[in-house]
Coordinates of C-alpha atoms in Angstrom, one line a residue:
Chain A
X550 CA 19.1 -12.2 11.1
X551 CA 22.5 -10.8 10.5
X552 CA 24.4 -10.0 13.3
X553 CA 22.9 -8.6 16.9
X554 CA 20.5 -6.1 16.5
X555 CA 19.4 -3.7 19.0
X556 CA 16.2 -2.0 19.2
X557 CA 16.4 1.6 19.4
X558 CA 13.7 4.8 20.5
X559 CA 14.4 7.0 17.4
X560 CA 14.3 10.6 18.4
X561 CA 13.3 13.2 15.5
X562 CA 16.7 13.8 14.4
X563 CA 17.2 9.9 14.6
X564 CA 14.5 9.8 12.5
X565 CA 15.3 12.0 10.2
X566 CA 18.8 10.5 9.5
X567 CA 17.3 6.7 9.4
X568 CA 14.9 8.0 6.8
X569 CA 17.5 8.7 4.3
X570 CA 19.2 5.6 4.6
X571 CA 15.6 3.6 4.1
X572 CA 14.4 5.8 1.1
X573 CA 17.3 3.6 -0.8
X574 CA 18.3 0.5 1.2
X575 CA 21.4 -0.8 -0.9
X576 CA 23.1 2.8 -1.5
X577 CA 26.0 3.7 0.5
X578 CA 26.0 7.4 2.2
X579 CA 29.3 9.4 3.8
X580 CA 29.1 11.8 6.8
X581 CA 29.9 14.8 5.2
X582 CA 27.1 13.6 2.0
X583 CA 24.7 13.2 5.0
X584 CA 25.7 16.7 6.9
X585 CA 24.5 18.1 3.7
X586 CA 21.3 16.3 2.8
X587 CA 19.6 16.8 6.3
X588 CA 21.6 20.3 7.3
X589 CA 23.0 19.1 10.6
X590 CA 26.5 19.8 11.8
X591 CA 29.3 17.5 12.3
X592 CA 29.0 17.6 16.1
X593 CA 25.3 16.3 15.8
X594 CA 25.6 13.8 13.1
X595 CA 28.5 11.8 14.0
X596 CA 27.4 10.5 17.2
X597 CA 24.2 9.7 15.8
X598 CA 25.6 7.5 13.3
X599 CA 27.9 6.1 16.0
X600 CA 24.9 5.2 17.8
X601 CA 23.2 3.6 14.8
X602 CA 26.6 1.8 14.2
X603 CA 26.8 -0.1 17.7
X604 CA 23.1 -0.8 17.5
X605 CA 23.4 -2.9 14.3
X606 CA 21.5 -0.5 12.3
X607 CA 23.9 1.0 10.4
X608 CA 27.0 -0.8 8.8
X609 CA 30.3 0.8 7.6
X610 CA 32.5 -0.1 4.8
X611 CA 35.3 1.1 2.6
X612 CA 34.9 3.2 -0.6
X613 CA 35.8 1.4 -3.7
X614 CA 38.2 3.6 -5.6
X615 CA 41.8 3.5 -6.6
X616 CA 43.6 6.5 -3.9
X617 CA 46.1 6.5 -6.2
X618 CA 43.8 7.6 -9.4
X619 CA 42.0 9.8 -7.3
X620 CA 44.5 11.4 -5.1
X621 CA 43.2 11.1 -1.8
X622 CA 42.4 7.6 0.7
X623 CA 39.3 5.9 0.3
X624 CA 36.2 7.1 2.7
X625 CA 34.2 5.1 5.3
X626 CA 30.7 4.6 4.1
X627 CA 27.7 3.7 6.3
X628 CA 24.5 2.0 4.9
X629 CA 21.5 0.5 6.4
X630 CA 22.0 -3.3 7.8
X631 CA 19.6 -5.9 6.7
X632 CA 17.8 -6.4 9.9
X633 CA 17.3 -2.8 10.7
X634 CA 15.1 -1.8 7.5
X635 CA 12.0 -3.4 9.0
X636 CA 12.3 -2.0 12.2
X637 CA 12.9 1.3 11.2
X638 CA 9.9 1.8 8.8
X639 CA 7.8 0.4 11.7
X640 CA 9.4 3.4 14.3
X641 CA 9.4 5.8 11.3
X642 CA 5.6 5.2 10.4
X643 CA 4.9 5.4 14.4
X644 CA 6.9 8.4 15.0
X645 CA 4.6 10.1 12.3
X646 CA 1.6 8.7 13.9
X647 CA 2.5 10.5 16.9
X648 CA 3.1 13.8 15.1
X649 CA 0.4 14.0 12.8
X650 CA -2.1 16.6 14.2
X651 CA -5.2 15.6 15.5
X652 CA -8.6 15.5 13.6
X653 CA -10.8 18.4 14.7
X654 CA -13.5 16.9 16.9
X655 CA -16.0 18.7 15.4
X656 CA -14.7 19.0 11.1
X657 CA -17.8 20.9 10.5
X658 CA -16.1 24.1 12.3
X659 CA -13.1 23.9 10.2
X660 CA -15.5 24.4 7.2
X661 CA -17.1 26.6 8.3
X662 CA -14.2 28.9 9.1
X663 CA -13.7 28.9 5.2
X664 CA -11.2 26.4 4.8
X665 CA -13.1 25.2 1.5
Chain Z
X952 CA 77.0 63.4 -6.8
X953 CA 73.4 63.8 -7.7
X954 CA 73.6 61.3 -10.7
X955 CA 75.6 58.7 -8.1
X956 CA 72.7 59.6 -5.7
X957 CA 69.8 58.5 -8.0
X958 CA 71.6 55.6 -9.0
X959 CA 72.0 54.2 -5.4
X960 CA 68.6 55.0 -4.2
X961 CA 67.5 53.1 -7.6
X962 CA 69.1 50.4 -6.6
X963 CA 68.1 50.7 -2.8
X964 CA 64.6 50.8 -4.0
X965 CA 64.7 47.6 -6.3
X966 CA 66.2 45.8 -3.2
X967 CA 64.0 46.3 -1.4
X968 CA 61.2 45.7 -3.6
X969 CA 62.3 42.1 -4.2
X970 CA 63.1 41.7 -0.8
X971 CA 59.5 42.4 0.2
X972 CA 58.2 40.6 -3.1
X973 CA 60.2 37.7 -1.8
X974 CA 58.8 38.1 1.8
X975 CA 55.1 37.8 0.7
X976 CA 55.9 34.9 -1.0
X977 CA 56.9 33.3 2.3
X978 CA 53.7 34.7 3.7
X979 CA 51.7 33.6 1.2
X980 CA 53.3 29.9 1.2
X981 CA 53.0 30.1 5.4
X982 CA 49.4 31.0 5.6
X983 CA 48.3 28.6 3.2
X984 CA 50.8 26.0 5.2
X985 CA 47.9 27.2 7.9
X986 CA 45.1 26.5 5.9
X987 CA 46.0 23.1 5.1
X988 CA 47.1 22.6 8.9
X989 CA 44.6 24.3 11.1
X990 CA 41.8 21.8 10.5
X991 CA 43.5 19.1 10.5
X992 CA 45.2 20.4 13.9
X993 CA 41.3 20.7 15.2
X994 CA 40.7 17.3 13.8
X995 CA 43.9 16.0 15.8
X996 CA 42.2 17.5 19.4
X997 CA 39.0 16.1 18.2
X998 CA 40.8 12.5 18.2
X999 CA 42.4 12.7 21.5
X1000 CA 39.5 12.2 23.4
X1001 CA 39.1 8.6 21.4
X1002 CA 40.3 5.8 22.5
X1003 CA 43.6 3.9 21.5
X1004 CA 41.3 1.4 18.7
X1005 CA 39.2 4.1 17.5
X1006 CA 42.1 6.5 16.7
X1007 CA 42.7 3.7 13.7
X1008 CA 39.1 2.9 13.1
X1009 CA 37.8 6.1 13.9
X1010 CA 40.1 8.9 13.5
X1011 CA 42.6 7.6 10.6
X1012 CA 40.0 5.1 8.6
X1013 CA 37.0 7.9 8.2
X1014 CA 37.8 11.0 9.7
X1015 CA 41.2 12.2 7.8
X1016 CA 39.8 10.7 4.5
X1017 CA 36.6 12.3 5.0
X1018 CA 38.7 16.3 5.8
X1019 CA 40.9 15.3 2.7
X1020 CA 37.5 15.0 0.3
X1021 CA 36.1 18.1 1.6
X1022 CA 39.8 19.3 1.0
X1023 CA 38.9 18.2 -2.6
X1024 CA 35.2 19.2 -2.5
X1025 CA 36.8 22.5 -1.9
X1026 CA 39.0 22.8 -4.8
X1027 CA 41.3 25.9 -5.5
X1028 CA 39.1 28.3 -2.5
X1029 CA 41.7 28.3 0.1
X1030 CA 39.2 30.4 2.3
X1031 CA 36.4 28.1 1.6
X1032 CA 38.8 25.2 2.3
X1033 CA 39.7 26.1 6.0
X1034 CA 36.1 27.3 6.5
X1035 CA 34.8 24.0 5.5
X1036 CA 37.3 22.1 6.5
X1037 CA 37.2 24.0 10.3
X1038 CA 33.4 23.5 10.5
X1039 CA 33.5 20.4 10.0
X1040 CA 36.3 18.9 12.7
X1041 CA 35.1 22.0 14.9
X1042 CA 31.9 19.6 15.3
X1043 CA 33.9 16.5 16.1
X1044 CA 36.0 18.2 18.7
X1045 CA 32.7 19.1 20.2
X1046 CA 31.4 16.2 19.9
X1047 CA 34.0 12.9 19.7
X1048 CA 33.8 12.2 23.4
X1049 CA 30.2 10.8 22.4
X1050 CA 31.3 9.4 19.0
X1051 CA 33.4 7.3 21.4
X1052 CA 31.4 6.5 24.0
X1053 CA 28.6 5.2 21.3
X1054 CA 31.0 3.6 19.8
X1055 CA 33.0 1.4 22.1
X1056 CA 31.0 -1.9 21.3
X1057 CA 33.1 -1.9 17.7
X1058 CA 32.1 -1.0 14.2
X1059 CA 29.9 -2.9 12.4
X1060 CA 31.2 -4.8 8.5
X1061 CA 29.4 -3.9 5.8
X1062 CA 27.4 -7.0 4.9
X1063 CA 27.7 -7.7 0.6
X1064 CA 24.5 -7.2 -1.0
X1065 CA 24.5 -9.8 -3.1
X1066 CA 22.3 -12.4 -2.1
X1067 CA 19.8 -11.9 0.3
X1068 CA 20.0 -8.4 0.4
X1069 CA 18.9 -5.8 0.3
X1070 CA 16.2 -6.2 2.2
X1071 CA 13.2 -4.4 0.6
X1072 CA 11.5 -3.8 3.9
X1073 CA 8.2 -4.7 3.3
X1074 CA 7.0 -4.6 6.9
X1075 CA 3.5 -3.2 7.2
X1076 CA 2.6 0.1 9.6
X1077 CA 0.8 -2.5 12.0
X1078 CA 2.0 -5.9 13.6
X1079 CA -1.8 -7.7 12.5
X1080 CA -1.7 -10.9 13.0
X1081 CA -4.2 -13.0 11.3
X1082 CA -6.8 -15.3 12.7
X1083 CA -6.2 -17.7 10.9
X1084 CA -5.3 -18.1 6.7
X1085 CA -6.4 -15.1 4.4
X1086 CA -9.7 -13.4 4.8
X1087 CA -12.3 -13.9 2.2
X1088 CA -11.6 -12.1 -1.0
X1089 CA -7.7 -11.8 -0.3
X1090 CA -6.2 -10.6 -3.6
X1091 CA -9.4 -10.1 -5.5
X1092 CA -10.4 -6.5 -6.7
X1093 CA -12.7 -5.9 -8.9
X1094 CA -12.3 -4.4 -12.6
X1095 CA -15.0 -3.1 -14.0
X1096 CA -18.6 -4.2 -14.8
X1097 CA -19.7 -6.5 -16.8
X1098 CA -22.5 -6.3 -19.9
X1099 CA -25.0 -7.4 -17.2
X1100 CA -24.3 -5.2 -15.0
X1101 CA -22.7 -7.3 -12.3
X1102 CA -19.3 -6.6 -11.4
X1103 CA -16.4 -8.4 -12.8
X1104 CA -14.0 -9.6 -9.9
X1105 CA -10.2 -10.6 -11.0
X1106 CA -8.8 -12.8 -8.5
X1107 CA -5.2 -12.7 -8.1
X1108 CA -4.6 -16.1 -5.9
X1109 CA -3.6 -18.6 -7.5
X1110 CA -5.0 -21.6 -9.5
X1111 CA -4.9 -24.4 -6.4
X1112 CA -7.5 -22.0 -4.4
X1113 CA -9.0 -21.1 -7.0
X1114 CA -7.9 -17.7 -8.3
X1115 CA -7.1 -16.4 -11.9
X1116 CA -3.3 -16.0 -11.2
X1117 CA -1.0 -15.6 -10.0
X1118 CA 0.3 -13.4 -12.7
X1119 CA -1.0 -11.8 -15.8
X1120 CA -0.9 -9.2 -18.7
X1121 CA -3.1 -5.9 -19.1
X1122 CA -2.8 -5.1 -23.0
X1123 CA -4.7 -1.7 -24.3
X1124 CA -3.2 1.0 -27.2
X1125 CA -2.9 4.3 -25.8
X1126 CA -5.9 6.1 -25.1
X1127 CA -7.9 2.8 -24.1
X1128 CA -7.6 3.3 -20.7
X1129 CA -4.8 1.4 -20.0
X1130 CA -3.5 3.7 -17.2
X1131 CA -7.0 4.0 -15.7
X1132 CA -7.4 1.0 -15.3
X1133 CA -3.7 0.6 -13.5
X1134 CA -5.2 3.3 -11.2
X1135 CA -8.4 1.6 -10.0
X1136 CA -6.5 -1.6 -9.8
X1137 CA -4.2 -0.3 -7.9
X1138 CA -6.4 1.4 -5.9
X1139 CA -8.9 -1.4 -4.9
X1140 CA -5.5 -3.2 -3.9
X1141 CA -4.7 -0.8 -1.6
X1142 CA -8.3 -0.2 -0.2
X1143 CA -9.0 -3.7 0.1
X1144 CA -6.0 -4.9 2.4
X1145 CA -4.1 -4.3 4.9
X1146 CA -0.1 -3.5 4.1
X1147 CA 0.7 -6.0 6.7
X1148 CA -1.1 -8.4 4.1
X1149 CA 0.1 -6.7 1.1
X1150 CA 2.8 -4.7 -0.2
X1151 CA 2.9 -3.1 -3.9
X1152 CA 6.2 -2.4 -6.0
X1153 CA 5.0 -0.5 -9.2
X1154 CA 7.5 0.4 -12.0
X1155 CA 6.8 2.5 -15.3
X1156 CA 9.2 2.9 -17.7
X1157 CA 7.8 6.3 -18.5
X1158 CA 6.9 9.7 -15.9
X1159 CA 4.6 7.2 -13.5
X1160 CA 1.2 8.7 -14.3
X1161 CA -0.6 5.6 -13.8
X1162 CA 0.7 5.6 -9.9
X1163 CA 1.4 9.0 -8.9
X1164 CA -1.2 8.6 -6.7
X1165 CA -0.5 5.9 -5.1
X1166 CA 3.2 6.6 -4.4
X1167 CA 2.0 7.8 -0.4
X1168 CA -0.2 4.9 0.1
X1169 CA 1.2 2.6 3.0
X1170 CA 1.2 -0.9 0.8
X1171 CA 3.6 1.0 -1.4
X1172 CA 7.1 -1.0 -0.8
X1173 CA 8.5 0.9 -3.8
X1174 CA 7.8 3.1 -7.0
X1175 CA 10.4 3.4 -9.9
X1176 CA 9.8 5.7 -12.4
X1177 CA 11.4 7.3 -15.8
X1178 CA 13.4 4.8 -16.4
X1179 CA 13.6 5.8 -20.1
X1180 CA 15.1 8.8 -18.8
X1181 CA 18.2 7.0 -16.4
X1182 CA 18.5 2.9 -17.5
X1183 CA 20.7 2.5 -14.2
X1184 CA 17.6 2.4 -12.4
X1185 CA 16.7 -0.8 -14.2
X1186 CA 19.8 -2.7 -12.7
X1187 CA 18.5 -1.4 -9.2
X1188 CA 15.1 -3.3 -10.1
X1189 CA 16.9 -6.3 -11.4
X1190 CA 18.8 -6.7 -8.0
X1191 CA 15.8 -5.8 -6.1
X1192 CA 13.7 -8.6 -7.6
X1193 CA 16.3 -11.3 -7.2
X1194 CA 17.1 -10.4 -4.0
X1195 CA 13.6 -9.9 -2.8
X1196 CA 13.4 -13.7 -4.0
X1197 CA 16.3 -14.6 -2.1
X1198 CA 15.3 -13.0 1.0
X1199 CA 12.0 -14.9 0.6
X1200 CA 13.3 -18.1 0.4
X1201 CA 15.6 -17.4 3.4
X1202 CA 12.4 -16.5 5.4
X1203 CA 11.1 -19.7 4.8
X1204 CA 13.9 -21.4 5.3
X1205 CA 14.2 -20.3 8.3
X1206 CA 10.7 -20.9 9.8
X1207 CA 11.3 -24.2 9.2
X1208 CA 11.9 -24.8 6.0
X1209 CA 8.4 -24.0 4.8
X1210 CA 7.7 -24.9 1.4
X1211 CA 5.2 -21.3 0.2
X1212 CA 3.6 -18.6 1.9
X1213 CA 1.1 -19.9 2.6
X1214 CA 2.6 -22.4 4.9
X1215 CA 3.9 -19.6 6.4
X1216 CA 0.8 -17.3 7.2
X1217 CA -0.7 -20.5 8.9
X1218 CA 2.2 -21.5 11.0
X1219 CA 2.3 -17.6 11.9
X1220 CA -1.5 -17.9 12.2
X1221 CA -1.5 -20.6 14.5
X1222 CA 0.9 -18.5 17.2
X1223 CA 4.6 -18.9 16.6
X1224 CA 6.4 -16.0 16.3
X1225 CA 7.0 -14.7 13.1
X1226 CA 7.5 -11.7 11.5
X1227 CA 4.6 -10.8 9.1
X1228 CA 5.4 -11.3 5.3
X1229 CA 3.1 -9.3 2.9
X1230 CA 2.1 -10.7 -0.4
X1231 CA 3.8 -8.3 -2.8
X1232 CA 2.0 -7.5 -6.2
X1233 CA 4.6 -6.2 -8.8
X1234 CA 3.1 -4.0 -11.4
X1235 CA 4.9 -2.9 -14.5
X1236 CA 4.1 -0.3 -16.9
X1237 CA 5.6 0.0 -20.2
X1238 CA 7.1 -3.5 -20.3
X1239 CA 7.8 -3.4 -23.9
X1240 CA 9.6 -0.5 -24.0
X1241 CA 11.3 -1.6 -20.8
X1242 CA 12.2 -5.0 -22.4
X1243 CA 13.4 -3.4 -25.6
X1244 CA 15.7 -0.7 -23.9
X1245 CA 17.0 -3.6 -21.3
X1246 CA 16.6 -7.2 -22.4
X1247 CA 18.8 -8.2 -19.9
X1248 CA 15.9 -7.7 -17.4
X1249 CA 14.2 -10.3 -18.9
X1250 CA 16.3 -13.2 -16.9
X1251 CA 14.8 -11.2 -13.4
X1252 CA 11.3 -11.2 -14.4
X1253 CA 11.2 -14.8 -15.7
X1254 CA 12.8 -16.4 -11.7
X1255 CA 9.6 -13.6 -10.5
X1256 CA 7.0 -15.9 -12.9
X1257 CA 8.4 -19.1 -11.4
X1258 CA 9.4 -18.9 -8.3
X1259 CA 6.8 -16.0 -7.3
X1260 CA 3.7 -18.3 -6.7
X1261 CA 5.5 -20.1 -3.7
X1262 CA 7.0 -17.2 -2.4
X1263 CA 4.0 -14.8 -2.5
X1264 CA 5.2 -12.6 -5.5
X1265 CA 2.4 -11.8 -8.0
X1266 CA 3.5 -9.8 -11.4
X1267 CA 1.3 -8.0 -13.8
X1268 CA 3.1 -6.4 -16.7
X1269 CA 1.3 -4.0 -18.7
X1270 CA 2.2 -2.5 -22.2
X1271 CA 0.7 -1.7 -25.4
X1272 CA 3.3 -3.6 -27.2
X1273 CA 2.3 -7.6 -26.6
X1274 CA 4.3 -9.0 -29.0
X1275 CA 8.0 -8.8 -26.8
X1276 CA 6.2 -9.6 -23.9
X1277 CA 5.4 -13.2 -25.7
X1278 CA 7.9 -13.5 -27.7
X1279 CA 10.3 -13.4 -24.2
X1280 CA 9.1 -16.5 -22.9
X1281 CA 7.1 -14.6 -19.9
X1282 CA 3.6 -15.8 -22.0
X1283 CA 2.4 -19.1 -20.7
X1284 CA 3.3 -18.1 -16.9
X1285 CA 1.1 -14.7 -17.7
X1286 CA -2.8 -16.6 -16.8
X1287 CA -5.1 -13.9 -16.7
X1288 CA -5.3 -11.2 -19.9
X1289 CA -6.7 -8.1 -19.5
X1290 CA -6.9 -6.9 -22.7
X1291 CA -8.6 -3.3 -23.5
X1292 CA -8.9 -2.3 -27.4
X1293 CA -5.8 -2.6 -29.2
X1294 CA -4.8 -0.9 -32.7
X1295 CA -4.8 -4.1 -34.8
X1296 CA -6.0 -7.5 -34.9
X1297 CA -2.7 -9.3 -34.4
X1298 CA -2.2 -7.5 -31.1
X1299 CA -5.5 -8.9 -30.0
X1300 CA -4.8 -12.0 -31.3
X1301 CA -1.6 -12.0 -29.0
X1302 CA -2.9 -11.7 -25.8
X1303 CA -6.3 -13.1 -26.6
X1304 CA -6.2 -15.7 -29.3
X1305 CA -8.8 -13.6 -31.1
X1306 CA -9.0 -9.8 -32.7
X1307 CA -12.1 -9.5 -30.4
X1308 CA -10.2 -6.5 -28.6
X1309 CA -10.1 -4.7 -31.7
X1310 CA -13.2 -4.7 -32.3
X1311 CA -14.8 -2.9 -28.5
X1312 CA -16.2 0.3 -29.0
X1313 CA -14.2 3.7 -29.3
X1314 CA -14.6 4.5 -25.8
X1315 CA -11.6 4.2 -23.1
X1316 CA -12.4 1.5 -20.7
X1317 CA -13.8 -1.0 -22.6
X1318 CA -11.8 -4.6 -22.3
X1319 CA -11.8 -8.3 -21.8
X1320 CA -10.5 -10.7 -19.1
X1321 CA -9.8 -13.9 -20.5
X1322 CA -8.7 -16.6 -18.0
X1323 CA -8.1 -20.2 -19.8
X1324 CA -9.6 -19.6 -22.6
X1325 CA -13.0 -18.2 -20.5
X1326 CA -13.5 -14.4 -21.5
X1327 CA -16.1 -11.9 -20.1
X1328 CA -16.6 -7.9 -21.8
X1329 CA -16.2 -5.5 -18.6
X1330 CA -16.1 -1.6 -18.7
X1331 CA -13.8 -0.4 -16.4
X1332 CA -15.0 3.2 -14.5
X1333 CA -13.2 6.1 -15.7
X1334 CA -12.3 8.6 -13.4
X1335 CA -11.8 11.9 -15.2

């Protein structure tokens, strides 16, 4: 749609970041908002968005506020881009596919070790 | 001589008081010059390794407004300020040789959201592609049981293959089971199909009880709840809906200018490439109350009615209120009625054209489904 788009192999902390951004597709997030919310530093977070960014997955834009009333230069936003929300709930609901733990091949043992 | 003493060393001692008084100003006014500077010195190293562009895009267009908000964040801690503040571009000087290798292919516009955006998403967990047109009993759950026995199916396709929608009303007062009934509908919805098929977008004006549930099933494209409590969040719905209408038309539009959904699963069916596109049922709870609180919604929900057959959209609004729900205009495009006991006649008579609902017994559950003018008594289970 939209612009290229690249596919990307999301790597947990990928993952993690991409999720925030598709749990509300139209809301705008900052780096330091998005430092905060998942606990990763600067140095991890910024290159990952950077990443995102030149894949077509994220898009950036300019906070809509008046410098002057506020006192301080508008900030770069980021938010998820059109063609990127499908992909990414496909790689985030394989990802947990992958790291879901495996069913007990026999379920009765896990009974029987008093679970229930 | 003593008295000439005392006075000089008075006066040697109040010079030297204001001269070191005066002196911690400086220091005070130099380390906090420090404060101010030292991240934004850091942030300065961090931008060298950047390239000529990117020190505009990158370094002046995100990175100093972004250490002059946490600046702000930081308000009058000086300490917590340069801590902050040194953290933060400590990470970029660490890291900005990446941030500019990633991003040497450019930065990427914002898009506006309005139209066609935002796109909702609804892509399924697996790529199925169909063998050909919907599977038997696509969209058609069953309700309850009726007085015979048998089971009482409620078939959400529309008229032209012979379903009972594609949208409708569930009507019940509280206590009749009107929530229950949301639950097992919701339910067989979600057991019956595949989210590659179908999606689900459920919205109650009040705390969600009637989906809870349902919020970590995989055909859920969205849940909005409490809106009573934050009437922002029926804006987001309003653009949602539109653009989810807009983003459907685009789809077929661009598949070659398809004219429903239909079209579209059997040119997909028959091997072209295309992305799947899920029916999506909307559900609604409390749509009196939300119509009341926000009749400016009404405009969204009516383009859902009309355009929503074509386009794979299905809408069943439930309340125990009827009357603003036909009063809006949203009536005649509302085919089926599922209509559990209601606390007076007229309401019946709203959804039904009769006070037969008025009359079923005292027990939750019990209700009718009326479809053009054909109604059948069903008891719905109850799960308690």
């Amino acid at each position: 749609m939209a612009g290229q788009f690249e596919g990307l192999d999301l790597t947990p902390r990928m993952a993690q970041v991409i999720k925030i951004f598709l749990a509300d597709p139209t809301r705008e997030r900052y780096g330091y908002d998005l430092m905060q919310v998942t606990g990763m530093q600067s140095g991890s977070l910024y290159p990952l968005l950077a990443r995102f960014e030149a894949a077509g997955w994220l898009t950036t834009g300019k906070e809509d506020i008046d410098p002057r009333a506020e006192g301080r230069p508008a900030r770069r936003f980021y938010r998820i881009s059109a063609a990127a929300v499908p992909a990414a709930r496909q790689q985030l609901a394989e990802l947990s596919e992958l790291y879901r733990p495996p069913v007990p091949a026999n379920p009765r043992v896990v009974c029987e070790s008093g679970e229930r | 001589v003593n008295v000439v003493l005392a006075v000089v060393g008075m006066v040697v001692a109040f010079v030297v008081a204001a001269a070191l008084s005066a002196l911690s100003d400086i220091l005070k006014e130099e380390i906090r010059g420090w404060i101010e500077l030292l991240p934004g010195v850091v942030l300065r190293m961090a931008a060298m390794q950047l390239d000529a562009k990117q020190r505009v895009t990158v370094y002046r267009d995100e990175w100093l407004p972004e250490l002059m908000y946490i600046a702000r964040q930081s308000g009058d801690r000086p300490i917590t300020r340069l801590f902050r503040g040194l953290r933060w571009a400590g990470g970029l000087a660490i890291s900005s040789r990446r941030v500019a290798r990633n991003l040497r292919r450019g930065r990427r516009p914002a898009a506006p959201i309005v139209p066609g955006l935002p796109d909702l998403g609804l892509l399924p967990v697996a790529g199925t592609v169909l063998p050909g047109g919907p599977p038997p009993g696509f969209l058609a759950i069953p309700v309850g049981q009726k007085d015979n026995g048998a089971p009482l199916v409620l078939d959400l396709k529309e008229a032209a293959v012979g379903g009972m929608g594609p949208h409708g009303m569930l009507v019940g007062a509280p206590g009749s089971g009107k929530s229950e009934l949301l639950r097992s509908l919701t339910a067989s919805l979600a057991a019956r199909h595949d989210p590659a098929l179908l999606n689900l977008l459920l919205i109650d004006f009040r705390s969600g009880a009637a989906f809870a549930e349902a919020a970590g099933l995989p055909h859920v494209a969205g849940l909005v709840t409490n809106l009573a409590d934050d009437l922002s969040r029926a804006d987001r719905i309003r653009l949602t809906l539109t653009s989810e209408l807009a983003r459907r038309q685009e789809i077929l539009r661009l598949a070659g200018n398809l004219g429903s959904i239909r079209d579209y699963q059997d040119t997909r069916a028959s091997g072209k490439a295309l992305p799947p596109l899920p029916y999506l049922v909307v559900i609604v709870d409390g749509f009196g109350e939300l119509l009341t609180a926000k009749p400016d919604l009404l405009d969204a929900f009516l383009a859902l009615v009309r355009l929503g057959r074509s386009l794979g959209m299905h809408l069943l609004l439930a309340t125990h209120r009827p009357d603003e729900a036909r009063l809006s205009g949203l009536g005649p495009h509302l085919r089926y009625r599922l209509c559990l006991r209601t606390r007076t006649p007229e309401e019946s008579r709203a959804v039904l054209g009769s006070a037969d609902a008025c009359e079923l017994p005292l027990l939750p559950g019990f209700g009718y489904l009326q479809v053009d003018r054909e109604q059948a008594r069903f008891r719905n289970a109850i799960s308690r």
